[in-house]
Amino acid sequence: MKTIFTTLVLLVSFSVYSSTLPIKNTLCSISKTDVTPQPTVNKITGLKIVDCESKKLGKYIFIISELYTKKKVSFFNKNGKKVLTTKTVGAPIYLSKLEKGTYYLKIVEKGKVELTQYIIE
């Protein structure tokens, strides 16, 4: 009796749901739309860029925040061209391949995006 009731509830729920879907020569079809989540422009809590330099490794930075999660970091030059993209979770980002100058960093962490300027001297 319980399985019959459950089946009946599911059929009624599906018929109500499917009546709201677009129909295309089939029982029901769902129209394709772009549902790709876009990152929202929010401040990343506690975001800090820590500069380091050593004779052996050259100049490098750490990107840290209150959350210890993966961050995608993109470097753009003054012309807006992406010159470096990396992912990090507390690991250093080595800057030896970048020339001296002003860069814009786009840091993405859990859907939050932070844009900041960074100067390599």
Coordinates of C-alpha atoms in Angstrom, one line a residue:
M1 CA 0.0 0.0 0.0
K2 CA 2.8 2.4 0.9
T3 CA 4.6 1.8 -2.4
I4 CA 1.4 2.4 -4.4
F5 CA 0.9 5.7 -2.5
T6 CA 4.5 6.8 -3.2
T7 CA 4.2 5.9 -6.9
L8 CA 0.9 7.9 -7.1
V9 CA 2.5 10.9 -5.4
L10 CA 5.5 10.7 -7.8
L11 CA 3.3 10.5 -10.9
V12 CA 1.1 13.4 -9.8
S13 CA 4.2 15.5 -9.0
F14 CA 5.8 14.7 -12.4
S15 CA 2.6 15.5 -14.3
V16 CA 2.4 18.9 -12.6
Y17 CA 6.1 19.5 -13.2
S18 CA 6.0 18.3 -16.8
S19 CA 3.0 20.5 -17.6
T20 CA 5.3 23.6 -17.1
L21 CA 8.0 22.4 -19.5
P22 CA 8.1 23.2 -23.2
I23 CA 6.7 20.4 -25.4
K24 CA 8.5 19.4 -28.6
N25 CA 6.9 16.2 -30.2
T26 CA 7.8 14.2 -27.1
L27 CA 6.3 13.6 -23.7
C28 CA 8.4 16.4 -22.3
S29 CA 11.7 18.1 -23.2
I30 CA 13.7 20.8 -21.4
S31 CA 14.9 23.7 -23.5
K32 CA 18.6 24.2 -23.3
T33 CA 19.8 27.4 -21.6
D34 CA 23.1 28.6 -20.4
V35 CA 23.1 27.9 -16.6
T36 CA 26.9 28.3 -16.1
P37 CA 27.3 29.9 -12.7
Q38 CA 29.1 33.3 -13.0
P39 CA 31.4 34.4 -10.2
T40 CA 30.0 37.3 -8.2
V41 CA 32.2 40.3 -7.6
N42 CA 32.6 40.2 -3.8
K43 CA 35.5 40.9 -1.6
I44 CA 37.5 37.9 -0.5
T45 CA 37.6 38.1 3.3
G46 CA 41.1 38.6 4.7
L47 CA 42.8 38.6 1.4
K48 CA 46.6 39.4 1.6
I49 CA 49.5 39.3 -0.8
V50 CA 52.7 38.4 0.9
D51 CA 55.9 39.4 -0.9
C52 CA 59.0 37.2 -0.6
E53 CA 62.4 37.3 -2.2
S54 CA 65.4 35.0 -2.0
K55 CA 68.7 34.8 -3.9
K56 CA 68.1 31.2 -4.9
L57 CA 64.4 31.4 -5.8
G58 CA 64.0 35.0 -6.9
K59 CA 60.8 37.0 -6.2
Y60 CA 57.6 35.1 -5.2
I61 CA 54.4 35.8 -3.5
F62 CA 51.8 34.0 -1.4
I63 CA 48.1 34.8 -1.8
I64 CA 46.3 34.1 1.5
S65 CA 42.8 34.7 2.9
E66 CA 40.7 33.6 5.8
L67 CA 39.6 30.4 3.9
Y68 CA 42.3 27.9 3.2
T69 CA 40.9 26.9 -0.2
K70 CA 42.0 26.8 -3.8
K71 CA 42.5 30.2 -5.5
K72 CA 42.8 30.8 -9.2
V73 CA 45.2 33.7 -9.8
S74 CA 45.5 35.5 -13.2
F75 CA 48.1 38.2 -13.9
F76 CA 47.3 40.8 -16.6
N77 CA 49.8 43.3 -18.0
K78 CA 49.0 47.0 -18.4
N79 CA 47.6 46.3 -21.9
G80 CA 45.1 43.8 -20.4
K81 CA 46.8 40.7 -21.8
K82 CA 46.8 37.6 -19.6
V83 CA 50.4 36.7 -18.9
L84 CA 50.2 34.1 -16.2
T85 CA 47.4 32.0 -14.7
T86 CA 47.9 29.6 -11.8
K87 CA 46.0 27.8 -9.0
T88 CA 47.3 27.8 -5.4
V89 CA 46.4 26.7 -1.9
G90 CA 49.0 28.3 0.2
A91 CA 51.9 27.5 -2.3
P92 CA 54.2 30.3 -3.5
I93 CA 53.7 31.9 -6.9
Y94 CA 57.1 32.5 -8.5
L95 CA 57.4 35.7 -10.5
S96 CA 60.8 35.2 -12.1
K97 CA 59.2 34.8 -15.6
L98 CA 57.5 38.2 -15.3
E99 CA 59.1 41.5 -16.3
K100 CA 59.2 44.4 -13.9
G101 CA 56.1 46.6 -14.1
T102 CA 52.5 47.0 -13.1
Y103 CA 50.2 44.0 -13.2
Y104 CA 46.5 43.5 -12.4
L105 CA 45.6 40.4 -10.5
K106 CA 42.3 38.6 -10.7
I107 CA 41.9 36.3 -7.7
V108 CA 38.9 33.9 -7.6
E109 CA 38.1 31.9 -4.5
K110 CA 34.8 30.0 -4.1
G111 CA 33.0 32.2 -6.5
K112 CA 34.3 35.5 -5.1
V113 CA 36.4 37.7 -7.3
E114 CA 39.0 40.2 -6.2
L115 CA 40.8 42.5 -8.6
T116 CA 44.0 44.2 -7.4
Q117 CA 47.0 46.0 -8.7
Y118 CA 50.5 44.6 -8.1
I119 CA 53.9 46.1 -8.9
I120 CA 57.0 44.1 -9.6
E121 CA 60.2 46.1 -9.0

